[in-house]
Coordinates of C-alpha atoms and ligand atoms in Angstrom, one line a residue:
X6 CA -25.9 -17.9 -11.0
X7 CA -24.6 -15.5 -14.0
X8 CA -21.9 -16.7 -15.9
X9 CA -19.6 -15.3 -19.1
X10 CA -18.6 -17.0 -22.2
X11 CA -16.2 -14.8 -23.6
X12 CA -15.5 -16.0 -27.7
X13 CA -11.2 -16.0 -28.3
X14 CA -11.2 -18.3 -30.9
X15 CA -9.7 -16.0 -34.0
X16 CA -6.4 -15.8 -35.0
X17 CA -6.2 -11.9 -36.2
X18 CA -4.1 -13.0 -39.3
X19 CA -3.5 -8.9 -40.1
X20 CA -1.9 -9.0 -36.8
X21 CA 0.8 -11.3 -39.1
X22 CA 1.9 -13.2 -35.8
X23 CA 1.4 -16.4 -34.3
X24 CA -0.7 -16.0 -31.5
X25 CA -4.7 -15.8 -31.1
X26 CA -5.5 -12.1 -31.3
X27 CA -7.2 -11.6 -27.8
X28 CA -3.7 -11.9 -26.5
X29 CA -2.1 -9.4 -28.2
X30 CA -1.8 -6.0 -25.5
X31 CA -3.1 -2.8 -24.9
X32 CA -1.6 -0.7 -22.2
X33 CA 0.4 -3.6 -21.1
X34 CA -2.2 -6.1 -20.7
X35 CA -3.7 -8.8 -23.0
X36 CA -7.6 -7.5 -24.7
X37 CA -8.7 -11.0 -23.0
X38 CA -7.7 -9.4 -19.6
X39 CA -9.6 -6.4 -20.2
X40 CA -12.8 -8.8 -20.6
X41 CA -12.4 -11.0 -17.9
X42 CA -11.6 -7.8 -15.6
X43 CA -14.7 -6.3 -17.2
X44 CA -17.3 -9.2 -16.2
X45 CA -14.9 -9.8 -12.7
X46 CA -16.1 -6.0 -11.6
X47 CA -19.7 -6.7 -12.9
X48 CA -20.2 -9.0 -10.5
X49 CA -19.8 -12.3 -13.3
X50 CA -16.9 -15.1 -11.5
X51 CA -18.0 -17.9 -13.3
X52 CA -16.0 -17.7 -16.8
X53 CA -15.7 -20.0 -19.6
X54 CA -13.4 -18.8 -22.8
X55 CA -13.9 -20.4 -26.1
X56 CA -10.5 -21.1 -27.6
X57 CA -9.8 -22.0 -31.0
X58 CA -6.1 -20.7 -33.0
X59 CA -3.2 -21.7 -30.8
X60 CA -5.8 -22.5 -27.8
X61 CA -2.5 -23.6 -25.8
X62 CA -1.6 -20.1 -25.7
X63 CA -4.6 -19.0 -24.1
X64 CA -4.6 -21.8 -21.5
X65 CA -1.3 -21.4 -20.4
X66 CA -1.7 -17.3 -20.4
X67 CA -5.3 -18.4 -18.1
X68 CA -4.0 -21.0 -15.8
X69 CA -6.5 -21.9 -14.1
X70 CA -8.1 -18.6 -13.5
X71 CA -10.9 -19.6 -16.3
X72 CA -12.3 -22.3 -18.0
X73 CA -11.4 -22.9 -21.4
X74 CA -13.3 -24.8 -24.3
X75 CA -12.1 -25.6 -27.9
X76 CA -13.8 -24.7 -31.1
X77 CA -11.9 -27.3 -32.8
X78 CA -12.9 -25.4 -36.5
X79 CA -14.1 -21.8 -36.7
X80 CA -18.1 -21.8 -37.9
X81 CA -19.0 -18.6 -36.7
X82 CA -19.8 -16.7 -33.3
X83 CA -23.0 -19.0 -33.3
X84 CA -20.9 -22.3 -33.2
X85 CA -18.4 -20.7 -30.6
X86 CA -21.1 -20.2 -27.9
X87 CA -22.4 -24.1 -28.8
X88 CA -18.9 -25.5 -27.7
X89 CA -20.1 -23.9 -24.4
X90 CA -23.4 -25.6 -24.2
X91 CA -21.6 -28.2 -21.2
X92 CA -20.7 -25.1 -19.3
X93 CA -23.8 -23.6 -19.6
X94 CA -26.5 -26.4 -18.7
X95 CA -24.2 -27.1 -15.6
X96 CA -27.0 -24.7 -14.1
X97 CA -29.7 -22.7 -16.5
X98 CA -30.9 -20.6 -13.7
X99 CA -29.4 -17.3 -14.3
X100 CA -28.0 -15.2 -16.9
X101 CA -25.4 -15.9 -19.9
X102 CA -23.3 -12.9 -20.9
X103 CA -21.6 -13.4 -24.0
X104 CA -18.3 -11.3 -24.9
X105 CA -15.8 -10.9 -27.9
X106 CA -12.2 -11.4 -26.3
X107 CA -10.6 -9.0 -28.8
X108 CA -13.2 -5.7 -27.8
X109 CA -11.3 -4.6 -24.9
X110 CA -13.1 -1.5 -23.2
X111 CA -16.3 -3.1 -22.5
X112 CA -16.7 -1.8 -19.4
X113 CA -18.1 -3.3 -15.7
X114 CA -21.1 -0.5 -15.1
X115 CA -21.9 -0.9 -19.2
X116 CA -22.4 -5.1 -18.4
X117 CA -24.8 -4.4 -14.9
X118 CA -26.4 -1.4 -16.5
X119 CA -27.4 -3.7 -19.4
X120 CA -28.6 -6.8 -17.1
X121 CA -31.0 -4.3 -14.8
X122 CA -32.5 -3.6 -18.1
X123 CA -33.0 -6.6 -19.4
X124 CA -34.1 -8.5 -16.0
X125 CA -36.7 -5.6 -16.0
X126 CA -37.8 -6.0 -19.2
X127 CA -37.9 -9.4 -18.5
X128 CA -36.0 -10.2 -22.0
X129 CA -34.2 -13.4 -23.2
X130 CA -31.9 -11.4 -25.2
X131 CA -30.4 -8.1 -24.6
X132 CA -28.3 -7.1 -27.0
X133 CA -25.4 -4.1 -25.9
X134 CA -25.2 -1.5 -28.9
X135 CA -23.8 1.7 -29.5
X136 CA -24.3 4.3 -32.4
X137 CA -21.2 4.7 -34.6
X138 CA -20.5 7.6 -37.5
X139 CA -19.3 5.1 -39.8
X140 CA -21.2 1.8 -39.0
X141 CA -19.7 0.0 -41.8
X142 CA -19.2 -3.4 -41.1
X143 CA -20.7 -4.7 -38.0
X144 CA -24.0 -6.0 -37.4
X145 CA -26.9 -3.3 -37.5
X146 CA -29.9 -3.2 -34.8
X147 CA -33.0 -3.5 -36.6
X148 CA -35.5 -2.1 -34.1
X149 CA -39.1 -2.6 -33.7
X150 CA -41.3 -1.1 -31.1
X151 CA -39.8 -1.1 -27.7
X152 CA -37.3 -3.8 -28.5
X153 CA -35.5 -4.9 -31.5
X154 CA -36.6 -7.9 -34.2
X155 CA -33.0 -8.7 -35.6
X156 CA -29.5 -7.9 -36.2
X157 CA -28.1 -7.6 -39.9
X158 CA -24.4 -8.5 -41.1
X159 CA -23.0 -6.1 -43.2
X160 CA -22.7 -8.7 -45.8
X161 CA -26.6 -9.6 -45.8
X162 CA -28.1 -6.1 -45.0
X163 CA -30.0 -3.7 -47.5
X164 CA -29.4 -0.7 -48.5
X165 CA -31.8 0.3 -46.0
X166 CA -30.3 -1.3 -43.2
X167 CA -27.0 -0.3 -44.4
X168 CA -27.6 3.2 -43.3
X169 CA -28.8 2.1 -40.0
X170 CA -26.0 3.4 -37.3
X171 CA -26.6 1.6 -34.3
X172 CA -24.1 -1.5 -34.1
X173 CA -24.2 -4.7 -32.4
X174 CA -20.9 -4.7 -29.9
X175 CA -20.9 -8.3 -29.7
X176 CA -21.6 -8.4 -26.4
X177 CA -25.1 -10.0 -24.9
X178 CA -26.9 -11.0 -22.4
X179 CA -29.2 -13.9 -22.3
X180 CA -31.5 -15.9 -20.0
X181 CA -29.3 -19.5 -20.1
X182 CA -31.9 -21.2 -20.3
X183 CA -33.6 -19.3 -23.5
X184 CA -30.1 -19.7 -24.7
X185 CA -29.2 -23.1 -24.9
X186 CA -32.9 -23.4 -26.5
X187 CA -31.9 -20.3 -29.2
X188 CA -29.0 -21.9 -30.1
X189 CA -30.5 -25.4 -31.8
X190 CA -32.4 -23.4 -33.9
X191 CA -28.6 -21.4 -35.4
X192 CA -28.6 -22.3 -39.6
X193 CA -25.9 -20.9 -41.7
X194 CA -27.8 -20.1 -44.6
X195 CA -25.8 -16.9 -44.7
X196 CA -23.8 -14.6 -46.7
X197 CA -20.6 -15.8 -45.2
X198 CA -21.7 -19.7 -44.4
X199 CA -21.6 -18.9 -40.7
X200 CA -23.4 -20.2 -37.7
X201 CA -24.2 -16.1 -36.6
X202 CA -24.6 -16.0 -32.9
X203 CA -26.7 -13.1 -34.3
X204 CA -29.0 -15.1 -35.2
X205 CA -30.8 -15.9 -31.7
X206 CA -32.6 -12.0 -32.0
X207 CA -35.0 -13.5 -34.9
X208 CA -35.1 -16.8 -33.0
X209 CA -36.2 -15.3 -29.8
X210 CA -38.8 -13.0 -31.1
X211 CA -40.1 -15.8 -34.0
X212 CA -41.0 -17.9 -30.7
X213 CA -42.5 -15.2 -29.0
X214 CA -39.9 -14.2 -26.4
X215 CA -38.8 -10.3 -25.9
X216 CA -34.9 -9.2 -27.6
X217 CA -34.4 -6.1 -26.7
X218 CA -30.9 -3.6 -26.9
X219 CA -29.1 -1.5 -24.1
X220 CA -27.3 1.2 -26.0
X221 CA -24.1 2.3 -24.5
X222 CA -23.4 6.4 -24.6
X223 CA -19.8 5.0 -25.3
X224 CA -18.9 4.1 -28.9
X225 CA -15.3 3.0 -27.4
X226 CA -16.8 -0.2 -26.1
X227 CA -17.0 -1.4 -29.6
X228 CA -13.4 -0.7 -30.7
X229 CA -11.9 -4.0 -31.3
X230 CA -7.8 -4.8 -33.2
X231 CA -7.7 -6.1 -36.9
X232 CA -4.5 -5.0 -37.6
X233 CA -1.4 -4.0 -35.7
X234 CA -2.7 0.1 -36.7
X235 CA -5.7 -0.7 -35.0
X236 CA -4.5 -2.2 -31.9
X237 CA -1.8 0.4 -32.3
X238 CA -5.0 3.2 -31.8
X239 CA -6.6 1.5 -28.7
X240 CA -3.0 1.9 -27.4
X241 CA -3.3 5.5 -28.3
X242 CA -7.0 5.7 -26.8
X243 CA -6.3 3.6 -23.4
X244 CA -3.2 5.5 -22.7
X245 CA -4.9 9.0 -23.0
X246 CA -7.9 7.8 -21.0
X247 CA -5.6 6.8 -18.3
X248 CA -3.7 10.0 -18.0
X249 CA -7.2 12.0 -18.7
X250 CA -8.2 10.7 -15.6
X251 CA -4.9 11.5 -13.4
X252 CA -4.8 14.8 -14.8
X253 CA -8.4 15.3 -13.1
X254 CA -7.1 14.0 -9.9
X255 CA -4.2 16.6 -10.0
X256 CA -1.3 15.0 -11.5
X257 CA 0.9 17.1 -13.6
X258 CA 2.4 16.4 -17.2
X259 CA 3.5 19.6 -19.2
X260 CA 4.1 16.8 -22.0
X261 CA 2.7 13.6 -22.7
X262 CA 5.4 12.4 -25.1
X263 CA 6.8 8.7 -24.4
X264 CA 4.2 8.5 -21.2
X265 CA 2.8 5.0 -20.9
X266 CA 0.8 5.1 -17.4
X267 CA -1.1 1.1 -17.1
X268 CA -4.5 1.7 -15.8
X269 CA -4.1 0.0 -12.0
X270 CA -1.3 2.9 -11.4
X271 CA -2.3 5.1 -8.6
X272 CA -0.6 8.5 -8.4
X273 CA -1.1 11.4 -6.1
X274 CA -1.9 14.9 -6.6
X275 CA 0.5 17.2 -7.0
X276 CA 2.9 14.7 -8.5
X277 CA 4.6 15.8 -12.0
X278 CA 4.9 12.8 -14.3
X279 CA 7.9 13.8 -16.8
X280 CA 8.4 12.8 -20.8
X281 CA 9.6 9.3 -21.4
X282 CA 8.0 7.9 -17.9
X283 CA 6.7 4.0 -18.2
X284 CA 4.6 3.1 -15.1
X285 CA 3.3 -0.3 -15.2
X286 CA 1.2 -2.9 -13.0
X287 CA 0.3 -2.3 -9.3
X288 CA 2.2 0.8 -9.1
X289 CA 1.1 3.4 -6.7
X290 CA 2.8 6.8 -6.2
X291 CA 2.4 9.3 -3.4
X292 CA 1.4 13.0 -3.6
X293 CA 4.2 15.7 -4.5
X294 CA 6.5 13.6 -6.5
X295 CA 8.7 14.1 -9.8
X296 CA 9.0 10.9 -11.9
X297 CA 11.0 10.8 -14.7
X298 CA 12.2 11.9 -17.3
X299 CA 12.7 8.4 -19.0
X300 CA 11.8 6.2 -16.0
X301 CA 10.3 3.1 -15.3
X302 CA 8.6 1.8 -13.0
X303 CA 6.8 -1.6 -12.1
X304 CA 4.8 -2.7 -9.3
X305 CA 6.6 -0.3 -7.1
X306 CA 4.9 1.9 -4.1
X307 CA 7.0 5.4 -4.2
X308 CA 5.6 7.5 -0.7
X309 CA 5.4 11.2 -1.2
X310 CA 7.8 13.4 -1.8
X311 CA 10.3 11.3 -3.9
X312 CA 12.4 12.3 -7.0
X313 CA 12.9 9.3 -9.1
X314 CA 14.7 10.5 -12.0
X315 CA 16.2 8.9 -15.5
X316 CA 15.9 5.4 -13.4
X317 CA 14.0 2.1 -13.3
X318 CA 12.5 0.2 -9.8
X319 CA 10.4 -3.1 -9.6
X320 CA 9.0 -4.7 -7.1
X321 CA 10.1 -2.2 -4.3
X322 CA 9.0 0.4 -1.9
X323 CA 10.8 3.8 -1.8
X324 CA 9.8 5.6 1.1
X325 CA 9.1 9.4 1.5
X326 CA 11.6 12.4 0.6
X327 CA 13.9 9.5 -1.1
X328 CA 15.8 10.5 -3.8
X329 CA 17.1 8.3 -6.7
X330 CA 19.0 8.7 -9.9
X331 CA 20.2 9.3 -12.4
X332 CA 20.7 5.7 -13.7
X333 CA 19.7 4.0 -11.0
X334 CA 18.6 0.6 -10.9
X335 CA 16.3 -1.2 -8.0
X336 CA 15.6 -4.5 -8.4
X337 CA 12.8 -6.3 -6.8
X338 CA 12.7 -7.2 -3.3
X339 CA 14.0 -3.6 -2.3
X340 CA 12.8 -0.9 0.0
X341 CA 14.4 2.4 0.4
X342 CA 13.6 4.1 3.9
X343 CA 13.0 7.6 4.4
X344 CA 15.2 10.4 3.5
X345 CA 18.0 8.2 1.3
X346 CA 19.6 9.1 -1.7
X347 CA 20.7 6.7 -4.2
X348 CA 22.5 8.3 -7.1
X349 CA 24.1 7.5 -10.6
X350 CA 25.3 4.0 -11.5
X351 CA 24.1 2.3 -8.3
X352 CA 22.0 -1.2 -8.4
X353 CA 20.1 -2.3 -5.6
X354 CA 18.7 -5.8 -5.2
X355 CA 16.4 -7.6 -2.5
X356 CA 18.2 -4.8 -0.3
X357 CA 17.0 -2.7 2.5
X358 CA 18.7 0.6 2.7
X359 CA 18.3 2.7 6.1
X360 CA 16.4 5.7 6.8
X361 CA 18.6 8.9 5.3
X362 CA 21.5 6.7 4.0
X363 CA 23.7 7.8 0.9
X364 CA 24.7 5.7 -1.5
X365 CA 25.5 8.4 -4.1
X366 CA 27.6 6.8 -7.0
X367 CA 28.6 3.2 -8.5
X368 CA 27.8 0.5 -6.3
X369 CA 26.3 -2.6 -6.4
X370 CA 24.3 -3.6 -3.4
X371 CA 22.5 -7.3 -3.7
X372 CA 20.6 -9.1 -0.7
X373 CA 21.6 -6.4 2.0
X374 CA 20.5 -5.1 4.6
X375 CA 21.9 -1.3 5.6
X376 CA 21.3 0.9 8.8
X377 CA 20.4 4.4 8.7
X378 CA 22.7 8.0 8.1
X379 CA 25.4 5.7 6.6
X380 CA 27.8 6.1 3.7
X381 CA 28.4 3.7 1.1
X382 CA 31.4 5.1 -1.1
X383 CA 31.8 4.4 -4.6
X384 CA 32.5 1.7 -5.9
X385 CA 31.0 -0.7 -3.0
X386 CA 30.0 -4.0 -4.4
X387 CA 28.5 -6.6 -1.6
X388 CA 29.8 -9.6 -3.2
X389 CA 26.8 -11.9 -2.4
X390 CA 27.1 -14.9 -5.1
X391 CA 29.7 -17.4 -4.4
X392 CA 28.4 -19.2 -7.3
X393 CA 26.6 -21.5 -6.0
X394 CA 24.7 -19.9 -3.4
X395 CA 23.3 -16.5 -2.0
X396 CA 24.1 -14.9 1.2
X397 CA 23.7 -11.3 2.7
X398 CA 25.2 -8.7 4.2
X399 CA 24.6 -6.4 7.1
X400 CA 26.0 -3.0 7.8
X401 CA 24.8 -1.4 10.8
X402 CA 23.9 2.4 11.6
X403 CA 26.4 5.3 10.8
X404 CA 28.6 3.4 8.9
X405 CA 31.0 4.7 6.2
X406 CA 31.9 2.5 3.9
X407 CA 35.3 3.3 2.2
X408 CA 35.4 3.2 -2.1
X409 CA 35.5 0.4 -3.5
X410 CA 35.2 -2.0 -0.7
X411 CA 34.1 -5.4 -1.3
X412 CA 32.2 -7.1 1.0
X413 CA 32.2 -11.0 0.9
X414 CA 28.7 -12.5 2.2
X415 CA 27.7 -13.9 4.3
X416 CA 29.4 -10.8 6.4
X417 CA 28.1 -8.1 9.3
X418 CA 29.3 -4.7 9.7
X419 CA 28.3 -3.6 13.6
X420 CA 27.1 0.2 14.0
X421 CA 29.5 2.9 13.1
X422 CA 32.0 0.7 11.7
X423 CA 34.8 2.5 8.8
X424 CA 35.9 0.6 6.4
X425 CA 39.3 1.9 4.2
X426 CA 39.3 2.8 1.0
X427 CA 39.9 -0.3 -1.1
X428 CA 39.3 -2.6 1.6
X429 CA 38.4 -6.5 1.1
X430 CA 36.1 -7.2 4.3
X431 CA 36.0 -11.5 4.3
X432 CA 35.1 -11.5 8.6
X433 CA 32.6 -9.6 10.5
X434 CA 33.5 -6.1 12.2
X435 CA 32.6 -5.5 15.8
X436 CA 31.1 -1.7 16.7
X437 CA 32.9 1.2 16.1
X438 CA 35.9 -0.4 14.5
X439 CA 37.9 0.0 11.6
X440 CA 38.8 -2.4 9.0
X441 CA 41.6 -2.1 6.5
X442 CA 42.8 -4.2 4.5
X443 CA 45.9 -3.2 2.7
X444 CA 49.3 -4.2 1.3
X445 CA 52.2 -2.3 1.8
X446 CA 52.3 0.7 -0.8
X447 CA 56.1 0.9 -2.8
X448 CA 57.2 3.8 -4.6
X449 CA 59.8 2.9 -7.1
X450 CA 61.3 6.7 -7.2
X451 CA 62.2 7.8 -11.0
X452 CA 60.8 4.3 -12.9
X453 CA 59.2 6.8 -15.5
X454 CA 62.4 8.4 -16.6
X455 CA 64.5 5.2 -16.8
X456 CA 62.0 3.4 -19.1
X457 CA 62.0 6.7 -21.2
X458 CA 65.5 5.9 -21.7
X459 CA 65.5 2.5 -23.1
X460 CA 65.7 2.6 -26.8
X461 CA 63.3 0.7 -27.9
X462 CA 60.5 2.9 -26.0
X463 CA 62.1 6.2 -27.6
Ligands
UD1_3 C1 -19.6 -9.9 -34.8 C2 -21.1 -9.8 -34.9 C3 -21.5 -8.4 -35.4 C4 -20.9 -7.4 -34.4 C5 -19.4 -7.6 -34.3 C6 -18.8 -6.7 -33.2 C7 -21.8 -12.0 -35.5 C8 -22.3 -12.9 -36.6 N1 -21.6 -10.8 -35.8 O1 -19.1 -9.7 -36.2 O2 -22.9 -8.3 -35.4 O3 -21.2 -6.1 -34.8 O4 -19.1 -8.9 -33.9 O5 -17.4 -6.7 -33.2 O6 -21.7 -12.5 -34.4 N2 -15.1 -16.0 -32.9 C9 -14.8 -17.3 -32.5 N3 -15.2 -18.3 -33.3 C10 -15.7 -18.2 -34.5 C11 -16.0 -16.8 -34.9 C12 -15.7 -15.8 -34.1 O7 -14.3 -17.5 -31.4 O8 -16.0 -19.2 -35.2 C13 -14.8 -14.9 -32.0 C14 -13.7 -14.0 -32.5 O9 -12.4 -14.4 -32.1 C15 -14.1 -12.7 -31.9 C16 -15.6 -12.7 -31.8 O10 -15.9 -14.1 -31.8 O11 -13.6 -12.5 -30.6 C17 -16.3 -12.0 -32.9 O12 -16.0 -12.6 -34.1 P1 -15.7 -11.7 -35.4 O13 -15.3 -12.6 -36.5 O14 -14.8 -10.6 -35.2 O15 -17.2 -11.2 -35.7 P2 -17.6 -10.1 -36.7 O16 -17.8 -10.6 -38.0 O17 -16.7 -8.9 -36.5
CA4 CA1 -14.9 -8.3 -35.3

């Protein structure tokens, strides 16, 4: 069966933090992510990382999605893959790709394009490459015939093969078997001292097996992170790619400032994506719908037709025509039916609210559930949290729910229930009732005047 061994052992000490540099994130997601997601869409399951700096972080960001192996000190990209040889001989039947963790946009069709060629070729090496303007620093492809004899570090190469452009992107495949063999043979009599994973090209052709390159059309898939500018530019390159692509499905921007759209967001056509908007996650949006400005939004489903404006929602469904903000806040759990408005300074937790409901200004409404065409009047907080436990409430259809009622959970409203203005509702209301709640009001007739008149408040 294939497998992947994807190299995370560097620390990125330019990045000037203290975590292993495939972690760090583009477009909301870790660079490792991007590589396992990569190899996962190629068809390659079986996955062994090599972890070196801070390894614990990379476990407990893996769980136990992959396999993990340490490369206790860092001897070069040769001496990474040899801390996989266990994984590998667990079956030498197959293919062996080999990835850098901190290249993100390696792409799926780029890894199975690559193994048809080199299973028809029937290579032991197949080295992915790309042609870059400035080639400076990586390893160049030295070609020969209809494959290739080697790969040269910037730090041993020639002036010759200096001005060679076509780059190694780090990113292989190999028959496991051939590998495991290639590998014994790794020296590191080398410019830098380094066990160069490299290396295995000469190896394989010295011993009379075929290395040959698949060069990519994209020189993206070699853009890796140094520094926090360069991760800062695959940022900039992801995030245009993504909206590149909605744009040609039929999404609208008339600007792209602040606009940070995560690459497994879905979004309709017709649907105008304002300045400031921050989709992340599994979002998906429906056709026709304004979002933002200044929005965000996380593993949400929005139907069509909604106006989610100057707000935030995660975890929630808001159903067609639905219209929320501004300054609205939906929590997870939630789901907004069909035809409701939700307007300024309202927060909605784990909540259902009814089919064309209003709750149009300041109210807090946590673990509810509400019928449809009711009221909720400002100032409506469901007091659900008796501090030590969580209860909900229920109002029924066609309610109207006076300003600033409090509701004490666990309570239930029946179907077209009132509620007065400033009511405190602590039992259940049957159908069609009122409930008031309210001491008696006093007017103390001309209290203003007579305080006026004591001296000290002259
Ligand atoms: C490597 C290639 C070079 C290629 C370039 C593409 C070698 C010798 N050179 O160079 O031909 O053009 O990648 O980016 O392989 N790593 C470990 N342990 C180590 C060393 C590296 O896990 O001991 C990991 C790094 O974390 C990184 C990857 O291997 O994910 C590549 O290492 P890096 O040091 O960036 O290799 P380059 O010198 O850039
Ligand atoms: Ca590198």
């Amino acid at each position: 069966m294939n497998k992947a061994v994807i190299l995370a052992g560097g620390q990125g000490k330019r990045m000037k933090a203290d975590m292993p540099k495939p972690l760090f994130k583009v477009l909301g997601e870790p660079m490792l992510e991007w590589v396992i997601t990569a190899c996962q869409g190629a068809g390659v399951e079986d996955i062994c990382v090599v972890k070196g700096f801070k390894g614990e972080m990379i476990d407990e960001y893996l769980g136990d999605r992959c396999r993990t192996v340490l490369q206790a000190e860092r001897l070069g990209t040769g001496h990474a893959v040899m801390q996989a040889v266990p994984f590998l001989e667990e079956d030498t039947e197959g293919d062996t790709l080999v990835l850098c963790g901190d290249a993100p946009f390696i792409d799926s069709k780029t890894i199975g394009e690559a193994l048809v060629l080199h299973q028809q070729n029937g290579n032991a090496v197949t080295v992915i490459t790309a042609e870059l303007e400035d080639p400076f620093g990586y390893g160049r492809v030295i070609r020969s015939g209809s494959g290739i004899s080697g790969i040269v570090e910037q730090k041993d190469a020639t002036d010759e093969q200096k001005a060679v452009r076509e780059v190694n992107s780090g990113c292989y495949w190999f028959r496991t078997a051939d590998l495991i063999e290639f590998l014994k043979g790794l020296k590191n009599d080398n410019a830098q001292k380094e066990y160069y994973l490299t290396d295995t090209v000469g190896i394989a052709v010295a011993s009379g097996k075929k290395a040959g390159a698949y060069k990519s059309s994209d020189p993206a898939i070699i853009k890796g992170a140094n520094d926090r500018k360069d991760l800062l530019e695959l940022n900039t390159y992801a995030r245009m790619a993504v909206i590149d692509k909605l744009l040609a499905e039929g999404v609208g921007f008339v600007c792209t400032d602040g606009v940070i759209i995560e690459r497994n967001v879905e979004i309709g056509a017709g649907t105008e994506i304002l300045p400031g908007t921050i989709i992340k996650g599994w979002t998906t949006i429906g056709e026709g719908c304004v979002v933002g400005p200044n929005s965000v939004l996380e593993n949400c489903t929005l139907c069509d037709n909604v106006t989610f404006n100057s707000s935030q929602a995660s975890g929630s469904v808001i159903e067609s025509g639905v219209n929320v903000g501004p300054f609205v806040h939906i929590r997870p759990g939630s789901r907004i039916r069909s035809g409701a408005k939700i307007g300024d300074f309202v927060e909605i937790k784990n909540s259902d609210i009814g089919e064309k409901t209003a709750i149009a200004h300041l109210a807090y409404i946590g673990d509810s559930d509400i019928g449809k065409k009711s009221n909720i009047g400002a100032g409506t907080v469901t007091v659900n949290f008796d501090g030590v436990a969580k209860s909900r409430c229920v109002i029924g259809d066609y309610s109207f729910v006076g300003s600033n009622t409090s509701l004490i959970a666990p309570v239930k409203l029946g179907k077209g229930v009132y509620t007065a203005a400033g009511t405190t509702v602590t039992r259940d209301v049957p159908d069609y009732a009122l409930a008031i709640d309210r001491g008696e009001l006093k007017i103390n007739e001309g209290y203003t005047l007579r305080k006026m008149k004591k001296p000290q408040n002259k």
